[in-house]
Coordinates of C-alpha atoms in Angstrom, one line a residue:
Chain K
M161 CA 24.5 -7.3 43.0
I162 CA 22.1 -7.2 45.6
K163 CA 19.5 -9.0 45.3
Q164 CA 16.4 -7.5 44.7
N165 CA 13.4 -9.1 47.1
K166 CA 12.0 -6.1 47.8
K167 CA 9.4 -4.8 45.2
T168 CA 10.5 -1.0 43.8
I169 CA 8.7 1.5 42.9
S170 CA 9.1 0.7 40.0
Y171 CA 7.1 -2.4 40.0
Y172 CA 4.2 -0.4 41.6
V173 CA 4.2 2.0 38.8
L174 CA 4.9 -0.4 35.9
L175 CA 1.6 -2.6 37.8
V176 CA -0.7 0.2 37.1
V177 CA 0.6 0.7 33.7
L178 CA -0.3 -3.0 33.2
L179 CA -3.1 -2.8 35.1
F180 CA -4.8 0.0 33.4
N181 CA -4.2 -1.8 30.2
A182 CA -5.8 -4.7 31.2
L183 CA -9.2 -2.2 32.7
V184 CA -8.6 -1.3 29.0
A185 CA -9.4 -4.4 27.5
V186 CA -12.4 -6.0 29.4
F187 CA -14.2 -2.6 30.3
P188 CA -16.6 -2.7 27.0
F189 CA -17.0 -6.5 27.8
V190 CA -18.0 -5.4 31.6
Y191 CA -20.0 -2.6 30.2
M192 CA -21.6 -4.8 27.4
A193 CA -22.9 -6.9 30.2
V194 CA -23.9 -4.0 32.2
M195 CA -26.1 -2.2 30.1
S196 CA -27.5 -5.2 28.5
L197 CA -29.2 -5.9 32.2
T198 CA -30.8 -2.0 31.5
Q199 CA -33.2 -0.5 29.6
K200 CA -30.9 3.3 29.8
D201 CA -31.2 5.2 26.5
M202 CA -28.2 7.2 27.4
L203 CA -23.9 5.8 27.3
D204 CA -22.8 6.6 30.3
L205 CA -21.7 5.8 34.0
D206 CA -24.4 7.2 35.9
F207 CA -26.8 3.7 37.3
S208 CA -27.9 4.8 40.1
N209 CA -31.8 5.6 39.2
T210 CA -31.2 1.7 37.0
T211 CA -33.2 -1.2 38.0
F212 CA -31.5 -4.8 36.5
S213 CA -33.0 -7.2 34.6
F214 CA -33.1 -10.2 32.0
I215 CA -36.3 -8.9 29.9
N216 CA -33.9 -8.0 27.4
Y217 CA -32.6 -11.0 27.0
F218 CA -36.0 -12.2 26.8
K219 CA -37.1 -9.4 24.0
V220 CA -33.7 -9.5 21.8
I221 CA -34.0 -13.8 21.7
D222 CA -37.3 -13.6 20.8
G223 CA -37.7 -10.4 18.5
F224 CA -34.8 -11.5 16.4
N225 CA -34.9 -15.4 16.8
L226 CA -31.4 -15.7 18.1
L227 CA -32.0 -19.1 19.1
V228 CA -32.3 -19.7 15.3
N229 CA -29.3 -17.6 14.2
L230 CA -27.6 -20.1 17.9
R231 CA -28.5 -23.1 16.3
N232 CA -26.5 -22.3 13.1
S233 CA -23.5 -21.5 14.4
I234 CA -23.8 -24.5 16.8
I235 CA -23.7 -26.8 13.2
V236 CA -21.7 -24.8 11.5
T237 CA -18.8 -24.7 14.4
V238 CA -19.1 -27.8 15.6
S239 CA -19.1 -29.3 11.9
S240 CA -15.8 -27.8 10.6
C241 CA -14.7 -28.6 13.8
L242 CA -15.0 -32.5 13.2
L243 CA -14.6 -32.1 9.9
N244 CA -11.3 -30.1 9.7
A245 CA -9.8 -32.0 12.1
I246 CA -10.7 -36.1 10.4
I247 CA -10.3 -34.5 7.1
C248 CA -7.2 -32.7 7.9
S249 CA -5.3 -35.6 10.0
M250 CA -6.5 -37.7 6.9
A251 CA -3.9 -35.7 4.6
A252 CA -1.0 -35.2 7.3
Y253 CA -1.2 -38.9 8.2
A254 CA -0.5 -39.5 4.1
F255 CA 1.6 -37.1 4.1
A256 CA 4.1 -37.9 7.0
K257 CA 3.7 -41.6 6.5
K258 CA 3.1 -43.1 3.0
E259 CA 5.4 -43.1 0.5
F260 CA 3.3 -42.2 -2.7
P261 CA 4.4 -40.8 -6.5
F262 CA 4.4 -37.0 -6.3
R263 CA 4.1 -37.0 -2.8
D264 CA 6.2 -33.6 -2.1
K265 CA 4.5 -32.3 -4.9
I266 CA 1.2 -32.2 -4.2
F267 CA 2.2 -31.1 -0.3
G268 CA 3.9 -28.2 -1.7
L269 CA 0.5 -27.2 -3.4
Y270 CA -1.1 -27.9 -0.5
L271 CA 1.2 -25.1 1.1
A272 CA 0.9 -22.7 -1.9
T273 CA -2.9 -22.7 -0.9
L274 CA -1.8 -21.1 2.5
M275 CA -1.0 -18.1 0.6
I276 CA -4.8 -17.0 -0.7
P277 CA -6.2 -14.9 1.0
G278 CA -10.3 -16.1 1.5
Q279 CA -11.2 -12.9 0.5
V280 CA -9.4 -13.1 -3.2
T281 CA -11.2 -16.3 -4.2
M282 CA -15.0 -15.2 -2.4
I283 CA -16.3 -14.6 -5.6
P284 CA -15.3 -18.0 -7.7
V285 CA -16.1 -20.3 -4.6
F286 CA -19.6 -18.0 -4.8
V287 CA -20.5 -18.8 -8.0
I288 CA -19.3 -22.8 -7.8
I289 CA -21.7 -22.6 -5.0
K290 CA -24.7 -21.3 -7.0
N291 CA -24.1 -23.9 -9.4
L292 CA -24.3 -26.4 -7.1
G293 CA -27.5 -25.2 -5.5
L294 CA -25.7 -25.3 -2.4
M295 CA -26.5 -21.4 -1.7
N296 CA -27.9 -20.8 2.2
T297 CA -27.6 -24.6 2.8
Y298 CA -25.0 -25.8 6.0
P299 CA -21.9 -27.6 3.5
A300 CA -21.8 -23.9 1.9
L301 CA -21.1 -22.3 5.5
I302 CA -18.8 -25.5 6.5
L303 CA -16.7 -27.1 3.6
P304 CA -15.0 -23.7 2.4
I305 CA -13.8 -23.5 6.8
I306 CA -11.1 -26.9 5.5
N307 CA -7.9 -25.6 4.3
A308 CA -4.0 -26.9 4.1
F309 CA -3.4 -25.0 7.5
G310 CA -4.1 -28.2 9.7
V311 CA -2.9 -30.5 7.2
F312 CA 0.4 -28.9 7.5
L313 CA 0.5 -28.5 11.4
I314 CA -0.5 -31.7 12.3
R315 CA 1.8 -33.3 9.8
Q316 CA 4.6 -31.3 12.0
F317 CA 3.8 -33.7 14.4
M318 CA 3.6 -36.7 13.0
V319 CA 6.7 -37.0 11.0
S320 CA 7.9 -37.4 14.6
V321 CA 6.0 -40.4 15.3
P322 CA 8.3 -43.2 15.1
D323 CA 7.9 -45.6 12.4
D324 CA 9.6 -48.4 14.5
L325 CA 6.2 -48.2 17.0
L326 CA 4.2 -48.3 12.9
D327 CA 6.1 -51.5 12.2
A328 CA 5.7 -52.8 15.2
A329 CA 2.4 -52.5 15.3
R330 CA 1.7 -54.2 12.0
I331 CA 3.7 -57.1 12.7
D332 CA 1.1 -57.6 15.6
G333 CA -1.4 -58.3 12.5
C334 CA -2.6 -54.7 13.4
G335 CA -4.3 -53.1 10.0
E336 CA -3.0 -49.9 8.4
N337 CA -6.6 -48.1 9.5
R338 CA -6.2 -49.0 13.0
I339 CA -2.6 -48.0 12.8
F340 CA -3.7 -44.7 12.3
I341 CA -6.9 -44.1 14.2
S342 CA -5.6 -45.7 18.0
I343 CA -1.9 -45.7 17.3
V344 CA -1.0 -42.3 15.4
I345 CA -4.5 -40.1 16.0
P346 CA -4.2 -40.3 20.6
L347 CA 0.0 -39.2 19.8
V348 CA -0.9 -35.6 17.8
K349 CA -3.8 -35.2 20.6
P350 CA -2.5 -32.1 22.0
V351 CA -1.9 -30.6 18.3
L352 CA -5.5 -31.8 17.1
V353 CA -6.7 -30.0 20.2
S354 CA -4.9 -26.3 19.4
L355 CA -6.4 -27.2 15.9
T356 CA -9.7 -27.7 16.9
I357 CA -9.9 -24.9 18.7
F358 CA -8.4 -22.2 16.1
T359 CA -11.1 -23.8 13.8
F360 CA -13.7 -23.0 16.9
I361 CA -13.0 -19.2 17.0
T362 CA -12.4 -19.0 13.5
S363 CA -15.8 -20.5 12.4
W364 CA -17.8 -19.1 15.1
N365 CA -16.2 -15.3 13.9
D366 CA -16.4 -15.8 10.7
F367 CA -18.2 -13.1 9.2
L368 CA -18.0 -12.0 5.8
W369 CA -18.1 -15.7 4.2
P370 CA -21.8 -15.8 5.8
L371 CA -23.2 -12.6 5.5
I372 CA -22.8 -13.6 0.9
I373 CA -23.8 -17.5 1.6
A374 CA -26.6 -16.9 3.9
S375 CA -29.2 -14.5 2.7
K376 CA -32.4 -16.3 4.0
P377 CA -33.0 -15.1 8.3
A378 CA -33.5 -18.9 9.2
M379 CA -29.6 -19.6 7.8
K380 CA -27.7 -16.8 9.3
T381 CA -24.8 -17.7 12.3
L382 CA -25.3 -15.7 15.0
T383 CA -22.0 -13.6 14.1
L384 CA -24.0 -12.8 11.7
A385 CA -27.2 -12.1 13.0
I386 CA -25.5 -9.6 16.0
A387 CA -24.1 -7.5 13.0
S388 CA -27.3 -6.4 12.1
L389 CA -28.7 -5.3 15.7
K390 CA -27.7 -2.3 15.7
G391 CA -28.9 -1.0 12.4
S392 CA -32.5 -2.8 13.9
Y393 CA -32.9 -1.6 17.3
S394 CA -30.5 1.5 17.1
T395 CA -30.7 3.8 19.9
N396 CA -32.4 0.9 22.2
Y397 CA -29.0 0.0 23.7
G398 CA -30.3 -2.7 26.0
L399 CA -30.9 -4.6 23.1
V400 CA -28.2 -4.2 21.3
M401 CA -25.8 -5.0 24.5
A402 CA -28.0 -8.5 25.2
G403 CA -27.9 -9.7 21.3
S404 CA -24.0 -9.1 21.8
T405 CA -23.2 -10.2 25.2
F406 CA -25.5 -13.9 24.5
A407 CA -23.1 -14.2 20.9
F408 CA -20.2 -13.7 22.8
L409 CA -21.3 -15.9 25.6
P410 CA -20.0 -19.4 24.3
P411 CA -16.2 -18.5 23.3
F412 CA -16.1 -16.9 26.5
I413 CA -17.2 -19.3 28.8
L414 CA -15.1 -22.0 26.4
Y415 CA -12.4 -20.0 27.0
I416 CA -12.9 -19.5 30.9
F417 CA -12.4 -23.2 30.9
L418 CA -9.5 -24.1 28.5
Q419 CA -7.6 -20.4 28.8
K420 CA -4.1 -22.2 28.0
Q421 CA -5.3 -24.3 24.7
F422 CA -7.2 -21.6 23.9
V423 CA -3.9 -18.6 23.8
E424 CA -2.1 -21.9 22.2
G425 CA -4.8 -22.7 19.7
I426 CA -5.2 -19.1 18.3
A427 CA -1.1 -18.0 18.5
L428 CA -1.0 -21.1 16.1
S429 CA -2.9 -19.1 13.8
G430 CA 0.9 -17.2 13.6
T431 CA 2.4 -19.6 11.6
K432 CA -0.2 -19.6 8.9
G433 CA 0.6 -16.0 8.0
Chain W
M836 CA 3.2 -54.9 -2.4
K837 CA 3.4 -52.7 0.6
N838 CA 4.9 -50.5 -1.5
R839 CA 1.7 -50.4 -3.6
N840 CA -0.6 -50.4 -0.8
D841 CA 1.0 -47.6 0.6
A842 CA 0.8 -45.8 -1.9
V843 CA -3.3 -46.3 -3.4
M844 CA -3.7 -45.5 0.9
G845 CA -1.2 -42.5 1.0
Y846 CA -3.6 -41.2 -2.4
L847 CA -7.2 -42.2 -0.2
Y848 CA -6.1 -40.4 2.6
I849 CA -5.2 -37.1 1.0
L850 CA -8.7 -37.2 -1.5
P851 CA -11.2 -35.7 0.9
S852 CA -8.8 -32.4 1.2
F853 CA -7.4 -32.7 -1.6
I854 CA -10.9 -32.3 -3.4
L855 CA -12.1 -29.5 -0.6
I856 CA -8.7 -27.8 -1.5
C857 CA -9.2 -28.3 -5.6
V858 CA -12.9 -26.7 -5.1
F859 CA -12.3 -23.6 -2.9
A860 CA -8.6 -22.6 -3.5
I861 CA -6.9 -23.5 -6.5
I862 CA -9.7 -24.2 -9.1
P863 CA -11.3 -20.5 -8.1
I864 CA -8.0 -18.5 -8.0
F865 CA -8.1 -19.4 -12.3
M866 CA -11.3 -18.3 -12.4
N867 CA -10.9 -15.4 -10.3
V868 CA -7.9 -14.6 -12.9
Y869 CA -10.6 -15.6 -16.0
Y870 CA -13.1 -13.6 -14.4
S871 CA -11.5 -10.3 -14.0
F872 CA -10.9 -9.7 -18.2
T873 CA -14.7 -10.0 -18.0
Q874 CA -17.8 -8.2 -18.0
F875 CA -20.0 -10.9 -15.6
N876 CA -23.2 -10.6 -13.2
V877 CA -23.9 -14.2 -12.2
I878 CA -27.3 -14.7 -13.9
Q879 CA -25.5 -13.9 -17.1
S880 CA -22.9 -15.7 -18.5
A881 CA -19.6 -13.4 -18.3
Q882 CA -18.9 -11.9 -21.1
W883 CA -14.7 -11.3 -22.4
I884 CA -14.0 -7.2 -22.1
G885 CA -9.8 -8.1 -22.4
L886 CA -8.4 -5.3 -20.0
E887 CA -11.4 -2.8 -19.7
N888 CA -11.6 -3.7 -15.9
Y889 CA -7.9 -3.0 -15.3
S890 CA -8.5 0.2 -17.2
R891 CA -11.6 1.3 -14.8
M892 CA -9.5 0.8 -11.9
L893 CA -7.6 3.0 -13.0
K894 CA -10.2 5.7 -12.8
D895 CA -12.2 4.4 -10.5
P896 CA -11.8 7.0 -7.2
Y897 CA -13.1 4.2 -5.1
I898 CA -10.1 2.1 -6.1
V899 CA -7.6 5.1 -4.9
A900 CA -9.5 5.6 -1.2
S901 CA -9.4 2.3 -0.7
L902 CA -5.6 1.7 -1.3
K903 CA -4.5 4.6 0.4
N904 CA -7.2 4.1 3.3
T905 CA -6.1 0.5 3.9
F906 CA -2.0 1.4 3.4
V907 CA -2.6 4.4 6.1
F908 CA -4.8 2.0 8.2
T909 CA -1.7 -0.2 8.0
L910 CA 0.3 2.2 8.9
I911 CA -0.8 3.1 11.7
T912 CA -2.2 -0.1 13.1
V913 CA 0.9 -2.5 12.4
P914 CA 3.7 -0.3 14.0
L915 CA 1.6 0.4 17.4
Q916 CA 0.1 -3.3 17.9
S917 CA 3.9 -3.8 17.4
I918 CA 5.3 -1.9 19.9
L919 CA 2.6 -2.0 22.8
A920 CA 2.8 -5.8 22.4
L921 CA 6.3 -5.8 23.2
L922 CA 6.7 -3.1 26.0
L923 CA 3.9 -4.9 27.3
A924 CA 4.6 -8.5 26.9
A925 CA 8.6 -7.5 27.9
V926 CA 7.3 -5.7 31.3
L927 CA 5.1 -8.7 31.9
A928 CA 8.0 -11.4 31.6
G929 CA 10.5 -9.0 33.0
Q930 CA 8.6 -8.7 37.0
F931 CA 5.6 -10.1 36.1
R932 CA 5.9 -14.1 36.1
N933 CA 3.7 -14.3 38.9
K934 CA -0.2 -14.8 38.8
M935 CA -0.9 -11.0 38.6
G936 CA 1.0 -11.3 35.0
E937 CA -0.8 -14.5 34.9
A938 CA -4.3 -12.7 35.0
I939 CA -3.0 -9.4 33.3
K940 CA -2.3 -11.8 30.6
S941 CA -5.4 -13.5 30.3
A942 CA -7.8 -10.2 30.6
M943 CA -5.7 -8.8 27.8
F944 CA -6.4 -11.9 25.6
I945 CA -10.3 -11.7 26.0
P946 CA -11.0 -8.6 23.0
V947 CA -8.9 -11.6 20.8
I948 CA -11.1 -14.1 21.2
A949 CA -14.4 -11.7 20.2
S950 CA -15.7 -11.5 16.8
A951 CA -14.4 -8.3 14.7
V952 CA -18.5 -7.8 14.4
L953 CA -18.9 -7.6 18.4
V954 CA -16.0 -5.6 18.7
G955 CA -17.0 -3.6 15.8
T956 CA -20.4 -2.9 17.2
L957 CA -19.2 -2.0 20.9
W958 CA -16.9 0.7 20.0
S959 CA -19.5 2.3 17.1
I960 CA -21.9 2.5 19.8
F961 CA -19.3 3.7 22.2
L962 CA -17.6 6.1 19.8
E963 CA -21.4 7.4 18.9
P964 CA -21.1 11.8 19.4
N965 CA -23.2 11.0 23.3
G966 CA -21.4 7.9 23.2
L967 CA -19.1 6.5 26.3
M968 CA -15.9 7.3 24.9
N969 CA -17.3 11.1 25.0
T970 CA -19.0 10.9 28.7
I971 CA -15.3 9.7 29.9
L972 CA -13.5 12.3 28.7
S973 CA -15.7 15.2 29.3
F974 CA -14.7 14.3 33.1
F975 CA -11.4 15.5 31.8
H976 CA -12.9 18.4 30.1
I977 CA -11.8 17.4 26.8
P978 CA -14.5 19.0 24.6
T979 CA -17.0 16.7 22.5
I980 CA -15.3 14.3 19.2
N981 CA -17.2 12.8 16.2
W982 CA -15.0 9.8 16.4
L983 CA -16.5 8.3 13.5
G984 CA -18.4 11.1 11.7
G985 CA -15.0 12.7 10.7
K986 CA -13.3 12.4 7.9
T987 CA -9.8 12.1 9.7
S988 CA -11.2 10.7 12.6
S989 CA -13.2 7.8 11.1
L990 CA -10.2 5.7 9.8
L991 CA -8.2 7.0 12.9
S992 CA -11.4 5.1 15.0
V993 CA -11.6 2.2 13.0
S994 CA -7.5 1.8 13.3
M995 CA -8.1 2.7 17.4
A996 CA -10.1 -0.4 17.4
T997 CA -8.4 -2.5 15.8
V998 CA -5.1 -2.0 17.6
W999 CA -7.2 -3.1 20.8
K1000 CA -9.0 -6.2 19.8
N1001 CA -4.7 -7.5 18.0
V1002 CA -2.8 -6.2 21.0
G1003 CA -3.2 -8.9 23.4
Y1004 CA -3.1 -11.6 20.3
F1005 CA 0.6 -10.7 19.9
L1006 CA 1.3 -9.7 23.4
V1007 CA 1.2 -13.2 23.9
I1008 CA 3.3 -14.6 20.4
Y1009 CA 6.2 -12.2 22.1
Y1010 CA 5.6 -13.6 25.8
A1011 CA 6.1 -16.7 24.1
G1012 CA 9.4 -15.1 22.5
I1013 CA 10.8 -13.5 25.3
M1014 CA 10.7 -17.0 27.8
D1015 CA 13.1 -18.4 25.0
I1016 CA 15.6 -15.7 25.1
P1017 CA 18.8 -17.5 27.5
K1018 CA 18.4 -16.5 31.1
E1019 CA 22.3 -16.2 31.0
L1020 CA 22.6 -13.1 28.3
Y1021 CA 20.6 -11.3 30.8
E1022 CA 22.7 -12.2 33.9
A1023 CA 26.2 -11.5 32.5
S1024 CA 24.6 -8.4 31.3
Q1025 CA 23.5 -7.8 34.7
V1026 CA 27.2 -8.9 36.5
D1027 CA 28.0 -5.8 33.5
G1028 CA 26.2 -3.2 35.2
A1029 CA 23.6 -3.0 32.9
S1030 CA 19.9 -1.1 33.5
K1031 CA 16.6 -2.9 32.7
I1032 CA 16.4 -0.1 30.0
Q1033 CA 19.3 -0.9 28.5
Q1034 CA 18.8 -4.9 28.7
F1035 CA 16.2 -4.1 26.7
F1036 CA 17.4 -2.6 24.2
H1037 CA 20.5 -4.5 23.8
I1038 CA 19.2 -8.1 24.4
T1039 CA 15.4 -8.3 24.5
V1040 CA 14.6 -6.4 21.4
P1041 CA 17.6 -7.6 19.3
S1042 CA 16.9 -11.6 20.5
L1043 CA 13.2 -11.0 18.8
S1044 CA 14.4 -9.9 15.6
S1045 CA 12.3 -12.7 14.2
V1046 CA 9.6 -12.5 16.0
T1047 CA 8.9 -9.2 15.2
Y1048 CA 8.9 -9.7 11.6
L1049 CA 6.5 -12.5 12.1
I1050 CA 4.2 -10.1 14.0
V1051 CA 4.6 -6.9 11.6
T1052 CA 3.9 -9.4 8.6
L1053 CA 1.6 -10.6 9.7
G1054 CA -0.1 -7.7 11.0
T1055 CA 0.2 -6.3 7.7
I1056 CA -1.4 -9.1 6.1
W1057 CA -4.5 -8.9 8.1
S1058 CA -4.9 -5.1 8.1
F1059 CA -4.6 -5.6 4.6
Q1060 CA -7.8 -8.2 4.8
I1061 CA -9.8 -5.5 6.9
F1062 CA -13.1 -5.5 6.7
D1063 CA -16.0 -6.8 9.7
M1064 CA -14.6 -3.8 11.3
V1065 CA -15.1 -1.2 8.5
F1066 CA -19.1 -2.9 7.7
T1067 CA -19.9 -2.8 11.4
M1068 CA -18.2 0.7 12.4
T1069 CA -18.3 2.6 9.0
N1070 CA -19.7 1.3 6.9
G1071 CA -16.5 2.9 4.9
G1072 CA -17.9 6.3 5.5
P1073 CA -18.4 8.8 6.5
G1074 CA -17.8 9.5 2.4
M1075 CA -14.8 7.4 1.0
S1076 CA -12.8 8.0 4.0
T1077 CA -13.0 4.6 5.5
V1078 CA -14.1 2.6 2.4
T1079 CA -10.6 -0.6 2.2
L1080 CA -10.0 -3.1 -0.6
V1081 CA -12.0 -5.9 0.4
L1082 CA -14.9 -3.7 1.5
T1083 CA -15.1 -2.1 -2.4
I1084 CA -14.5 -6.1 -3.8
Y1085 CA -17.4 -6.8 -1.4
N1086 CA -19.8 -3.8 -2.8
A1087 CA -18.7 -4.0 -6.5
A1088 CA -19.4 -8.2 -6.7
F1089 CA -22.7 -8.4 -4.0
K1090 CA -24.6 -4.8 -4.0
S1091 CA -23.4 -3.9 -7.8
F1092 CA -23.2 -7.7 -9.0
N1093 CA -20.2 -6.4 -11.5
M1094 CA -18.4 -10.0 -10.4
G1095 CA -15.6 -9.0 -13.6
Y1096 CA -14.5 -5.3 -12.1
A1097 CA -14.4 -7.6 -8.1
A1098 CA -12.2 -9.9 -9.5
S1099 CA -9.6 -8.0 -10.8
I1100 CA -9.8 -5.6 -8.1
A1101 CA -9.3 -8.9 -5.9
L1102 CA -6.6 -10.1 -8.8
V1103 CA -4.6 -6.9 -7.8
M1104 CA -5.1 -7.4 -3.9
F1105 CA -3.5 -10.7 -4.5
V1106 CA -0.4 -10.1 -5.7
I1107 CA -0.1 -7.3 -3.4
V1108 CA -0.7 -10.3 -0.1
I1109 CA 1.9 -12.4 -2.4
V1110 CA 4.4 -9.4 -2.8
L1111 CA 4.0 -8.8 1.3
Q1112 CA 4.4 -12.3 2.4
A1113 CA 7.3 -12.7 -0.3
L1114 CA 8.9 -10.2 1.6
Q1115 CA 7.9 -12.0 5.0
R1116 CA 9.5 -15.4 3.7
K1117 CA 12.4 -13.1 3.0
F1118 CA 13.0 -11.9 6.6
L1119 CA 12.4 -15.2 8.2
G1120 CA 13.7 -17.4 6.2
E1121 CA 16.1 -17.6 8.4
G1122 CA 16.1 -16.6 11.7
R1123 CA 12.6 -18.5 12.3
D1124 CA 12.4 -22.1 14.0
D1125 CA 8.9 -23.4 12.6
K1126 CA 7.6 -25.6 15.8

């Protein structure tokens, strides 16, 4: 066989096909961003008589109180990422490195809960939240996001931390909590990053749960708020697009900077099933 | 001494997650089973009515429509997104292991990070009768299509938008799977004079069987849970042509405040999802190497 260094015709044909697919994936977002700068009431590709400005952003942010929604989204997302990482790695450490009665049974129970889709339990969880008087509160938006997936994921990495390392630290007089914080946690940092990105996207994009639990406008998250934009502004496309772009920017900017971790973190959910 | 300390520490470390999992997953499942046998509107306490919710379900046209739509939606999206993702991943991993390929992969992942609400909103605007899609099609002299207004086309449109959002995700998983296939297999078959297309069908596809099962079952479970997209694009309409299981659960529980009935539908959905996951485990039991 002759080594194919030259790019053949088929390479260029495939390249065109791939580029077309990439264009189809990206174009709606580009169009959204461009439209958000215009006052057009027609959805076409004719921008010849259009003036571009940021006025829609000011209008939609003021008129729809999007800054309140942004604040809610940030509070909910950051807290759920932090809590999920802390609570799950604690449990993962116990399941991986501690001996206690019923350990494997309890872990099996954790795994079993992974098979329960959130939509199946949303009615009782709603009733519980209501009875606890937590409707329209941050804890109601944050706490149900934490689930056993993180425990399962981190545990797999903690199992491979050598026991000798932990014993050596114990001999040096290191307390149990310090072993966990200063030795085990740094060793599983990559998986914590992946889990956090996964939690971030799940929590930022979450819709059904906030829809049920946050009925007060002041408690709505950004994703919840933009769902009602279209109903309120119907044909004022510029405003809808400005609001949508505004909601998309935070995850998009993070994606630009942390591309590799994003792809890994989100692909991890494949193991959740 | 050490063992007792270990046990106490173990319990303390799992305590926070244990409480949350009990309150938000384990107890609710039992509550849901109980509610499914009751009439319950949250304000008054639940009244036991036996199997009434279940017999009502059999006669409810919404249930029939949501089951049918959810199945049709799954049958459209899962094969389409899996095949598309496989083909794109094979091409990318085969001839585009370069900057260009990376850029294309990154671009195709963008719809994955966007919320389904955003994607649904965008597509519902693009698919309006005088929307972008029809404008673009008119360049090719294709007559205007009422994408979201027709009974058949609305379900197709929601499926299309879903595939558009999901392809990048499955592409990444397939791509990683192809990277794990030993290079020697391809080199040996090249010596035997196999073409790229033969290699694809005789090496790539069989080597990826466990990945394919993962992608198919994961896609199926996602499709069964479809809500955000229909909520923002059609809200079930026109008529009942795009109502889905979760949408019907939501409407029964939070529009009609018939929590008991909603719980019974949720339980039926749970059983379906459990069966799907059992199938997943059956097929993935062996070939799957957990990371």
